[in-house]
CSV table of C-alpha atoms in Angstrom, one decimal:
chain,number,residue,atom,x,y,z
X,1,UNK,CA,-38.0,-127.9,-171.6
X,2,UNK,CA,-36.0,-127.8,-175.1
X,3,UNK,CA,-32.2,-126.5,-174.7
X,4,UNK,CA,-31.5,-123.2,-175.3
X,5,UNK,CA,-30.8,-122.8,-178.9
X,6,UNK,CA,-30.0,-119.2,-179.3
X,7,UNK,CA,-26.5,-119.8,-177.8
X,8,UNK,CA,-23.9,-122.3,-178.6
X,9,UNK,CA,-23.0,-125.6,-175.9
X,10,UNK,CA,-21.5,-125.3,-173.1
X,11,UNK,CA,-17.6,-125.1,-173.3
X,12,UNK,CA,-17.3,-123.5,-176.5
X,13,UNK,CA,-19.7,-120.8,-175.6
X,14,UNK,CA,-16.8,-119.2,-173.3
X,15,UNK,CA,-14.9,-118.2,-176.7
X,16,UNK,CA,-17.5,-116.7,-177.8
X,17,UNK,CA,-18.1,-114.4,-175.0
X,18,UNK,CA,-14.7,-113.5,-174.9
X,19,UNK,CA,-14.7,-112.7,-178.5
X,20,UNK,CA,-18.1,-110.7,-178.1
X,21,UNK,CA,-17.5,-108.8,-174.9
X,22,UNK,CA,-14.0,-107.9,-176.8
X,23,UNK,CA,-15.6,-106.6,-180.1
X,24,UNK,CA,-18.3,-104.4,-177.9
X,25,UNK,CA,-15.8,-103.4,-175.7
X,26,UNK,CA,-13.3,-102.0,-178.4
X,27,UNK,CA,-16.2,-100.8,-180.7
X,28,UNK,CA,-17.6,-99.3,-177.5
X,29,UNK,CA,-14.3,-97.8,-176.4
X,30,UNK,CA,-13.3,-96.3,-180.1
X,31,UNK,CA,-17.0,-94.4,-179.4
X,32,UNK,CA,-16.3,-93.1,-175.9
X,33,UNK,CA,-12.6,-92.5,-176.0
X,34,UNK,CA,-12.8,-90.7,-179.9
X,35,UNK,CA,-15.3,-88.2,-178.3
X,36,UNK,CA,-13.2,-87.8,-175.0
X,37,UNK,CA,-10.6,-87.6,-177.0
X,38,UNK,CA,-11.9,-84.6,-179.6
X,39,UNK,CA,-13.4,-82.7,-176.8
X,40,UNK,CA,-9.9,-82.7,-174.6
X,41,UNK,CA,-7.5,-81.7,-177.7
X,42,UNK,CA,-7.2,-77.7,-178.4
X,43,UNK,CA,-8.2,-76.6,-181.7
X,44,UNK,CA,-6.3,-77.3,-184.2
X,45,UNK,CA,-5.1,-81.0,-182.7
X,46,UNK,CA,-8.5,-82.3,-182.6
X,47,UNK,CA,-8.2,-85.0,-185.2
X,48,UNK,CA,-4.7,-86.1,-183.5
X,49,UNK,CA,-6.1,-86.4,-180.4
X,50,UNK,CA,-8.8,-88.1,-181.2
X,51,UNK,CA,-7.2,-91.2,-182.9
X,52,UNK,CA,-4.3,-90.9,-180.2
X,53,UNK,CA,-6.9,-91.7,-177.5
X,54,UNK,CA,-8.8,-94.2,-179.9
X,55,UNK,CA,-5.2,-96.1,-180.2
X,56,UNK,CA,-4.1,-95.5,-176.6
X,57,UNK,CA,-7.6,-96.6,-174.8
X,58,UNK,CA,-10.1,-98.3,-176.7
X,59,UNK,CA,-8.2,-102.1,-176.6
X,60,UNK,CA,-7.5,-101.7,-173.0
X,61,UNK,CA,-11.4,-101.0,-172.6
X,62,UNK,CA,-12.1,-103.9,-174.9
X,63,UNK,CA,-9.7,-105.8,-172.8
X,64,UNK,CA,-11.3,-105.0,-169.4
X,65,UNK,CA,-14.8,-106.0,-171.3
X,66,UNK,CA,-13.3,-109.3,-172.2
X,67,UNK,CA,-12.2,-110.5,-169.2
X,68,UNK,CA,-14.5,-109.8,-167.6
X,69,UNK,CA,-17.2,-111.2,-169.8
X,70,UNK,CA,-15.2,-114.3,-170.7
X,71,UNK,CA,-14.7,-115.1,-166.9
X,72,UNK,CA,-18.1,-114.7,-166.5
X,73,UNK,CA,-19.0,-116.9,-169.3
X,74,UNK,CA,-15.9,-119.7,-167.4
X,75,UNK,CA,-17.9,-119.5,-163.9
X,76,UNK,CA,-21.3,-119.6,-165.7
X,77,UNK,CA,-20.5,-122.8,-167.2
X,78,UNK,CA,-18.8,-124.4,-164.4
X,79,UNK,CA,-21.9,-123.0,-162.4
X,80,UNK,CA,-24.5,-125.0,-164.6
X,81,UNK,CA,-22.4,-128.0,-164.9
X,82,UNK,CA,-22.3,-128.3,-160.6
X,83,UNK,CA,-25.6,-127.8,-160.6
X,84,UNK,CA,-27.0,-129.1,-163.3
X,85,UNK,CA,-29.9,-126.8,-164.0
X,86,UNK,CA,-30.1,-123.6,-165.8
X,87,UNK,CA,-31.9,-120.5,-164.0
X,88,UNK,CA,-31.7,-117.5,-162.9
X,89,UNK,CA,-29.2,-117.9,-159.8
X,90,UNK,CA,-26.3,-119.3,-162.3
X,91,UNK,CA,-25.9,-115.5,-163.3
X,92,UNK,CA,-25.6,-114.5,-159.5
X,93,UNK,CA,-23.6,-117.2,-158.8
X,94,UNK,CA,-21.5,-116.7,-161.6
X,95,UNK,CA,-21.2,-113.5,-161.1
X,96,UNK,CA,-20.1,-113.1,-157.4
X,97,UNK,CA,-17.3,-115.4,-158.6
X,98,UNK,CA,-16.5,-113.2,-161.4
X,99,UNK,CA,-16.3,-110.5,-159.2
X,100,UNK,CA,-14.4,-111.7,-156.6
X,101,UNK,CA,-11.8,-112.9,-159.2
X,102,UNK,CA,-11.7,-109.7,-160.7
X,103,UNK,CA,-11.1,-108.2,-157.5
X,104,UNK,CA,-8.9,-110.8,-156.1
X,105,UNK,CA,-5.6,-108.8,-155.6
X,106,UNK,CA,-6.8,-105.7,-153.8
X,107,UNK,CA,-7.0,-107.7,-150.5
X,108,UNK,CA,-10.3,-109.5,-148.8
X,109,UNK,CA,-12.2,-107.3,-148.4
X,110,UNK,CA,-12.4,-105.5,-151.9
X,111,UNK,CA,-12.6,-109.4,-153.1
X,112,UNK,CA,-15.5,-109.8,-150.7
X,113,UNK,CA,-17.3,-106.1,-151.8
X,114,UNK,CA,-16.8,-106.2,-155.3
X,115,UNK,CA,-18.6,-110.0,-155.3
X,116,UNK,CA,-21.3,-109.0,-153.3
X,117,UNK,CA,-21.8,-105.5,-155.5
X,118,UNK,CA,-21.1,-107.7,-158.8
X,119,UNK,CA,-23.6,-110.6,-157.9
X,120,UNK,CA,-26.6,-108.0,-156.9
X,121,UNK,CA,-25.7,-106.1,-160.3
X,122,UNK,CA,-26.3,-109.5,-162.1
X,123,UNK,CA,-29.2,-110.0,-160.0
X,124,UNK,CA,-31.0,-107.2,-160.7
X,125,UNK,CA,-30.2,-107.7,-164.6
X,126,UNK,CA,-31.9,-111.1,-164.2
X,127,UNK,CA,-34.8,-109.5,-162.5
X,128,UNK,CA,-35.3,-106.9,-164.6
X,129,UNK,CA,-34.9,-110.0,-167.8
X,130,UNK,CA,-37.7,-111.6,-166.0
X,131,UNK,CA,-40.0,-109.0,-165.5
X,132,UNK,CA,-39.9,-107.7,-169.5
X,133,UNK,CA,-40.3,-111.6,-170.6
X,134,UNK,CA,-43.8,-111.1,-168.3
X,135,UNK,CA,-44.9,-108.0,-169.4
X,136,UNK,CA,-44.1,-108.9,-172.8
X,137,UNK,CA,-45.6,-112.1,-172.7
X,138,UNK,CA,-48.5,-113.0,-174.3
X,139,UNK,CA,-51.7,-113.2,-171.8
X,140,UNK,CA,-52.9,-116.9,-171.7
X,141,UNK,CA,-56.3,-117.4,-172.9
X,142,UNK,CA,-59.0,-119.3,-171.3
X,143,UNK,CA,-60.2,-121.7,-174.0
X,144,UNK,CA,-63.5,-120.8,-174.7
X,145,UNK,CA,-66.1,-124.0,-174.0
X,146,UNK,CA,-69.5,-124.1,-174.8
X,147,UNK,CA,-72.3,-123.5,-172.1
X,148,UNK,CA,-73.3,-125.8,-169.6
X,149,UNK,CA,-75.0,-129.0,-171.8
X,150,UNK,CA,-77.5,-129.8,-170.3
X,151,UNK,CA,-76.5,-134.0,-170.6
X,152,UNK,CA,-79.4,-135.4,-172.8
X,153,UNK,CA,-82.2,-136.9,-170.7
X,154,UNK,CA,-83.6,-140.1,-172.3
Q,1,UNK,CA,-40.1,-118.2,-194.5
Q,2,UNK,CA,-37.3,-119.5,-196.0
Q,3,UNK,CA,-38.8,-123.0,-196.6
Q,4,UNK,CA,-41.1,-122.0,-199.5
Q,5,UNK,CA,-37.9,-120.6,-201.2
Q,6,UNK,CA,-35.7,-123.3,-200.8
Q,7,UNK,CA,-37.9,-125.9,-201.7
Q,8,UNK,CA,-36.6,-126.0,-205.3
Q,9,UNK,CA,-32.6,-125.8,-204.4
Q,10,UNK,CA,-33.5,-128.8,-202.2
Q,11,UNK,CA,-31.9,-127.4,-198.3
Q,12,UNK,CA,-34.7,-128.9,-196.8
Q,13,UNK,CA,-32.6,-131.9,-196.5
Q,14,UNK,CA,-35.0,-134.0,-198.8
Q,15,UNK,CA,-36.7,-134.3,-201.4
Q,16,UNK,CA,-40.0,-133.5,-201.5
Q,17,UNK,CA,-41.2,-135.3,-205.0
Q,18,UNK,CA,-40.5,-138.1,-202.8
Q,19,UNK,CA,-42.5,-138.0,-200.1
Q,20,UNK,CA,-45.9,-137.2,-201.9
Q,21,UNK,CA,-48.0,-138.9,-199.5
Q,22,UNK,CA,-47.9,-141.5,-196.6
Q,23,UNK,CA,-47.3,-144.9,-198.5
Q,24,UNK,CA,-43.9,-143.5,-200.2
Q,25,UNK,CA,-42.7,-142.4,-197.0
Q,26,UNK,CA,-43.5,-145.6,-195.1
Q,27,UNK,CA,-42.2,-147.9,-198.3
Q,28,UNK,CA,-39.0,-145.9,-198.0
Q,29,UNK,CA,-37.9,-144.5,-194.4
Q,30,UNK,CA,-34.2,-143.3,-195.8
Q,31,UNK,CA,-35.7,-140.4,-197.5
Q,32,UNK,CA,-36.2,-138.0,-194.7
Q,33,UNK,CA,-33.3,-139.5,-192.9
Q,34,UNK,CA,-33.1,-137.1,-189.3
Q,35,UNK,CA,-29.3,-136.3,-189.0
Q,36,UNK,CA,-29.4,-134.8,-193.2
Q,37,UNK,CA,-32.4,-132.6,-191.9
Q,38,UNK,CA,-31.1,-130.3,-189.8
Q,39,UNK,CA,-27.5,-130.6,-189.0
Q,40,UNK,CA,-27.0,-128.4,-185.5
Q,41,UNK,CA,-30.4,-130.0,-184.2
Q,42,UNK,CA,-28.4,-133.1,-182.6
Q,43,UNK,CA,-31.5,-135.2,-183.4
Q,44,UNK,CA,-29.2,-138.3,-182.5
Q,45,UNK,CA,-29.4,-137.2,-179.3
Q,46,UNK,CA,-33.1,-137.6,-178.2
Q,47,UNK,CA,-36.1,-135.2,-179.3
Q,48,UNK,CA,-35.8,-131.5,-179.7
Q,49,UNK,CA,-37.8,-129.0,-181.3
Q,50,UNK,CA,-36.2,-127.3,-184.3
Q,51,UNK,CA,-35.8,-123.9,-184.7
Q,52,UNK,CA,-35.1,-123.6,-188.6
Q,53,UNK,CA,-34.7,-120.0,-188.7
Q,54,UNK,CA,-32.4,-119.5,-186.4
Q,55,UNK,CA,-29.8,-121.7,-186.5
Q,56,UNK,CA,-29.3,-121.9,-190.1
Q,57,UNK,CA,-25.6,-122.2,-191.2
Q,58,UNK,CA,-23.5,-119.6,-192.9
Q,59,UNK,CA,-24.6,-119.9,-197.0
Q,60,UNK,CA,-22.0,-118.4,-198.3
Q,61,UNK,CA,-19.7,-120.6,-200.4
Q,62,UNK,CA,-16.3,-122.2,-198.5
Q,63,UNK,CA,-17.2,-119.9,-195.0
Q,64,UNK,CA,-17.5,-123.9,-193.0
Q,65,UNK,CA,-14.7,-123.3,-190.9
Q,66,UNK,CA,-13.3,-125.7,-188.2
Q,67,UNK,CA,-16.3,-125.0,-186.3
Q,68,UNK,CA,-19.8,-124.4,-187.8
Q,69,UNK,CA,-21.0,-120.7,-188.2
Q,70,UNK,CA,-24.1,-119.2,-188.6
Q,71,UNK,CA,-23.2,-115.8,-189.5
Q,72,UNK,CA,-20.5,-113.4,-189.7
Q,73,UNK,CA,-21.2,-112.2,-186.0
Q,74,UNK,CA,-19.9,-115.8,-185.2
Q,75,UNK,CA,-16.8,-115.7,-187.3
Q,76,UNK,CA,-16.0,-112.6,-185.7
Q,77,UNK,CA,-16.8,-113.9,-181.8
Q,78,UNK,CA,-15.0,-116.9,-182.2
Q,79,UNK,CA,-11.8,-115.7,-184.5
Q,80,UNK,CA,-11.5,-112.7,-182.2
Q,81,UNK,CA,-12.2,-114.6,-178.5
Q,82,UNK,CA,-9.8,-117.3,-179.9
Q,83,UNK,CA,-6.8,-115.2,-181.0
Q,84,UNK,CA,-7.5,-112.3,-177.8
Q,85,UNK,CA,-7.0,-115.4,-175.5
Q,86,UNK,CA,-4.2,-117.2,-177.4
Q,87,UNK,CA,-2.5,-113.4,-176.9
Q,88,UNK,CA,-3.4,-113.4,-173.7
Q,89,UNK,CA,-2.0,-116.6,-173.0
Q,90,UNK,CA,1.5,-116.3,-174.5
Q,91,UNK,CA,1.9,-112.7,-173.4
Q,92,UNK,CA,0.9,-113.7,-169.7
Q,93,UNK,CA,3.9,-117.3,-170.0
Q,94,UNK,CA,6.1,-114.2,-171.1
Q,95,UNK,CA,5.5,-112.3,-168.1
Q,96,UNK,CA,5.8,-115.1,-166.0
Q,97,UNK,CA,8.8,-116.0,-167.4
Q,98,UNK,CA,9.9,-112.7,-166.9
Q,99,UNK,CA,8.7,-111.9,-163.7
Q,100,UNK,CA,10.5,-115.5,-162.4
Q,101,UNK,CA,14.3,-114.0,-163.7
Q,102,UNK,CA,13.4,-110.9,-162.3
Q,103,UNK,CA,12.7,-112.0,-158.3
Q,104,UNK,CA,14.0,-109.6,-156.0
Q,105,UNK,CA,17.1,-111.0,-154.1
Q,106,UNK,CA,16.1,-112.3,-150.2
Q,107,UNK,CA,13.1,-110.8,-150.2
Q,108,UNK,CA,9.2,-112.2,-148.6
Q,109,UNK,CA,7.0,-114.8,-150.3
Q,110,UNK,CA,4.3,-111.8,-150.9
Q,111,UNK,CA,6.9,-109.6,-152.6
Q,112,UNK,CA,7.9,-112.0,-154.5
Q,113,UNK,CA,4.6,-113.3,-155.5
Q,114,UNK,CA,3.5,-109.6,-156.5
Q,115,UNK,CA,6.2,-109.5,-158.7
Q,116,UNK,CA,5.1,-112.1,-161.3
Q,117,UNK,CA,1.3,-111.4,-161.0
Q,118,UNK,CA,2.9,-107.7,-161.7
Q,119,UNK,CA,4.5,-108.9,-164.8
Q,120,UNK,CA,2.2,-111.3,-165.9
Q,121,UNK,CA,-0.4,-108.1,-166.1
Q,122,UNK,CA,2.2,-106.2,-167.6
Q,123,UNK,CA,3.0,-108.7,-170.7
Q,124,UNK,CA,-0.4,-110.5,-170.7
Q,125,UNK,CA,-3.5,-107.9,-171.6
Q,126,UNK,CA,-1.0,-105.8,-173.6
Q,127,UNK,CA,-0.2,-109.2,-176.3
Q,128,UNK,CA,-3.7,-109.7,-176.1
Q,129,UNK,CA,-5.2,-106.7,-176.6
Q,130,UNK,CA,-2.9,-106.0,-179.5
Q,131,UNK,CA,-3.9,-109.5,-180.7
Q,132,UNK,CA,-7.8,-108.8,-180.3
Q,133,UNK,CA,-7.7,-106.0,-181.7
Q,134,UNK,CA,-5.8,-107.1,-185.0
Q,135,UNK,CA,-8.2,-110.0,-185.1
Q,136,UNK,CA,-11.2,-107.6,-185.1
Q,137,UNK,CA,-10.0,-105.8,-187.6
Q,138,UNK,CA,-9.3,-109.0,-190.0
Q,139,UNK,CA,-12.4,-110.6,-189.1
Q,140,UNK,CA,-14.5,-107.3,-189.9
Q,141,UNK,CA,-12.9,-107.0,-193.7
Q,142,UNK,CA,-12.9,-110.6,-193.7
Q,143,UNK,CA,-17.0,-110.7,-193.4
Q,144,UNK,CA,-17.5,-107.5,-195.4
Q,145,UNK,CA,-15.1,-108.8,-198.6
Q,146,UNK,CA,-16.7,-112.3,-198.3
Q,147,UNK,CA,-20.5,-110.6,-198.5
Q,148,UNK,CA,-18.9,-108.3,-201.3
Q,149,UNK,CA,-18.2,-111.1,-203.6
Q,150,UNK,CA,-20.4,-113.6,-202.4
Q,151,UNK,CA,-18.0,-116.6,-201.5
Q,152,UNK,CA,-14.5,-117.1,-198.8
Q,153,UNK,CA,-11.3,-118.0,-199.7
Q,154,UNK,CA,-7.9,-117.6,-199.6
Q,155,UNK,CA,-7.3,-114.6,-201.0
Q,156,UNK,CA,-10.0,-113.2,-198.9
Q,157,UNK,CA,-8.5,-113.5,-195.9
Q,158,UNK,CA,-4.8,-112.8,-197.0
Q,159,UNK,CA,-6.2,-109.3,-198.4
Q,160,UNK,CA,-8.1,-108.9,-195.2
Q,161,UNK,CA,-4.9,-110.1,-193.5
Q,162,UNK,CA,-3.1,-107.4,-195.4
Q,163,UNK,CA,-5.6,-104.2,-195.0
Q,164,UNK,CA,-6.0,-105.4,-190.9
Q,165,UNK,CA,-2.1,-104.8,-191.0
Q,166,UNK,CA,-2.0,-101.6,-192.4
Q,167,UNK,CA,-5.1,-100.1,-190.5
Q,168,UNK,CA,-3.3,-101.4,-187.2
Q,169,UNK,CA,0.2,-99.5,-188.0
Q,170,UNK,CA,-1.2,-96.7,-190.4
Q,171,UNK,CA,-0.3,-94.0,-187.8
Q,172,UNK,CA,3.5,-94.8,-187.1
Q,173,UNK,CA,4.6,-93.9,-191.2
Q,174,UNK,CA,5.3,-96.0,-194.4
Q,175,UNK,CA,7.6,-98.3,-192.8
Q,176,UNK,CA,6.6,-99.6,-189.5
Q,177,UNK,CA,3.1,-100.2,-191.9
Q,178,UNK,CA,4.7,-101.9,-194.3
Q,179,UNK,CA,6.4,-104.3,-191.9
Q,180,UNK,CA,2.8,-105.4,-190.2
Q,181,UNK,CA,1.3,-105.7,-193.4
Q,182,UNK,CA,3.4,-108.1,-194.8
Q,183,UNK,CA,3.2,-109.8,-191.3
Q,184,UNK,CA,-0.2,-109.5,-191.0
Q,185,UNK,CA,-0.2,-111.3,-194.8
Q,186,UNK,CA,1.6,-113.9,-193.8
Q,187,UNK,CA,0.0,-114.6,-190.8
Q,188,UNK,CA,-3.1,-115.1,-192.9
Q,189,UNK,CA,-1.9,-117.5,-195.5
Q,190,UNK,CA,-0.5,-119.4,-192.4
Q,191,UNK,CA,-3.8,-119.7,-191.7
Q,192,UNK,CA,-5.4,-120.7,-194.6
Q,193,UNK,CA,-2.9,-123.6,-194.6
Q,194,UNK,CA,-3.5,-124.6,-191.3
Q,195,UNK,CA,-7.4,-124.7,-191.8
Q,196,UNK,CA,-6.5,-126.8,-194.8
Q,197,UNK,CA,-4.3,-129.1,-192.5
Q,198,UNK,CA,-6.8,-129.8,-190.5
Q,199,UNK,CA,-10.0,-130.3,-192.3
């Protein structure tokens, strides 16, 4: 099977993700929070509010994002280079870890919940991947071959 | 397709006046040399398949960086995941440093432990979201001047620099946005020279 060209090598990749998760999670939070934020203020305040909240919130949202996707990104790749294949348990793997990392300092058992709940979030995001790629796929056709020849008796 | 367009401006990597039919290209195996055809393809490396669409490098004149692009959606990735984790980093050092002057006096391993992690959070996501978010910013304007006017250079990213500045501090008066731009300025050109170092 050829390598996986729509995303970059192995250790480099982990910028990336931080640097993507960031930008989605800031974009994402400027979004949310700017709405929150309109729809809390009284009248009269509402333009304040909203760019308070933008400026208060949506870099501690993009900062949560890129944590945690850069983390997961980290375990992926460490995942893939013990193993030494690419599938879908890497994802679950990676993302118990990134769970459990995340949830490290709220003692064992949050640690041990929040890996199990993370890895069966990734888990079903990798199933539900799987299943589009086969509905989407394209049906394999049987090569059409000529009727039975009759093999030419002399 | 972009290989019927680019046939005349020659990206293909060779020429194709040269290789008109099979005794050219035997007599003279240099011409469609693998590594000029595709550069990203690591065809040094054992076979592939290419994917010529995709993985096309960034076109627009003096955008090769220190590491090679496609698009702008890369420039902003990696300039923003670099600078959010170099923030990241120095803010966390800070708060460790901090967090170690700041022990409390006789006090258990767990306490004191829960200190540092305490200021290492404190210091660490606020640098690097700042950080982040400034390099967002740059690297937005950055992309949009450099499409605007069709190639990147120094005074792209020192305007950008600039404008990222202001936008971050435009809510705190004249001053305070004054102060961050010609920071933000600076920081730019510092980086322009550094890219230049390097290459």
């Amino acid at each position: 099977m050829s390598a996986d060209h729509t995303r970059d090598p192995c250790p480099i990749v982990i910028l990336n993700d931080f640097g993507g998760a960031f930008s989605m999670g800031v974009i994402g939070g400027c979004v949310w929070h700017g709405i929150k934020g309109f729809r809390n203020s009284p009248y009269g305040e509402r333009g304040y509010g909203t760019i308070s909240a933008i400026k208060s919130r949506a870099p501690v949202v993009g900062g949560n994002f890129g944590v945690w996707g850069g983390l997961f990104s980290t375990f992926d790749c460490s995942v893939k280079a013990i193993r030494r294949r690419e599938d879908a348990w890497n994802a679950v793997i990676a993302g118990f870890f990134t769970g459990g990392a995340l949830a490290i300092r709220g003692g064992w058992r949050h640690t041990r919940n929040s890996a199990i709940t993370c890895a069966c979030l990734l888990g079903v995001f990798e199933g539900v991947g799987m299943l589009v790629q086969r509905f989407t796929a394209q049906a394999p056709i049987a090569p059409a071959y000529p009727e039975d020849v009759k093999p030419l008796s002399a | 397709m972009n290989w019927f367009q680019s046939k005349d401006d020659n990206k293909l990597g060779f020429d194709p006046k040269q290789v008109e039919d099979v005794s050219t290209f035997l007599s003279n195996p240099q011409v469609m040399e693998s590594a000029k055809l595709h550069p990203l393809a690591g065809l040094d490396k054992g076979i592939e398949y290419l994917d010529l669409e995709d993985e096309q490098l960034n076109s627009v004149e003096g955008a090769q960086g220190l590491i090679p692009s496609r698009n702008w959606s890369d420039d902003l990735c990696y300039g923003t995941g670099a600078v959010y984790l170099l923030g990241l980093g120095v803010g966390g050092a800070y708060g460790l440093q901090e967090g170690l002057s700041n022990l409390p006096p006789n006090s258990s391993g767990r306490l004191k432990l829960n200190t540092v992690l305490n200021h290492i959070t404190k210091r660490g996501p606020f640098l690097g979201n700042s950080a982040g978010v400034l390099a967002l910013t740059y690297n937005l304007i950055d992309s949009s001047i450099d499409a605007f006017r069709g190639k990147h250079d120094d005074v792209n990213s020192v305007v950008s620099g600039a404008l990222a500045g202001a936008l971050f501090r435009s809510s705190k008066g004249l001053r305070p946005m004054a102060y961050s731009t010609a920071l933000m300025a600076g920081a730019a050109s510092a980086w322009c020279g550094i890219k230049r170092l390097l290459q």
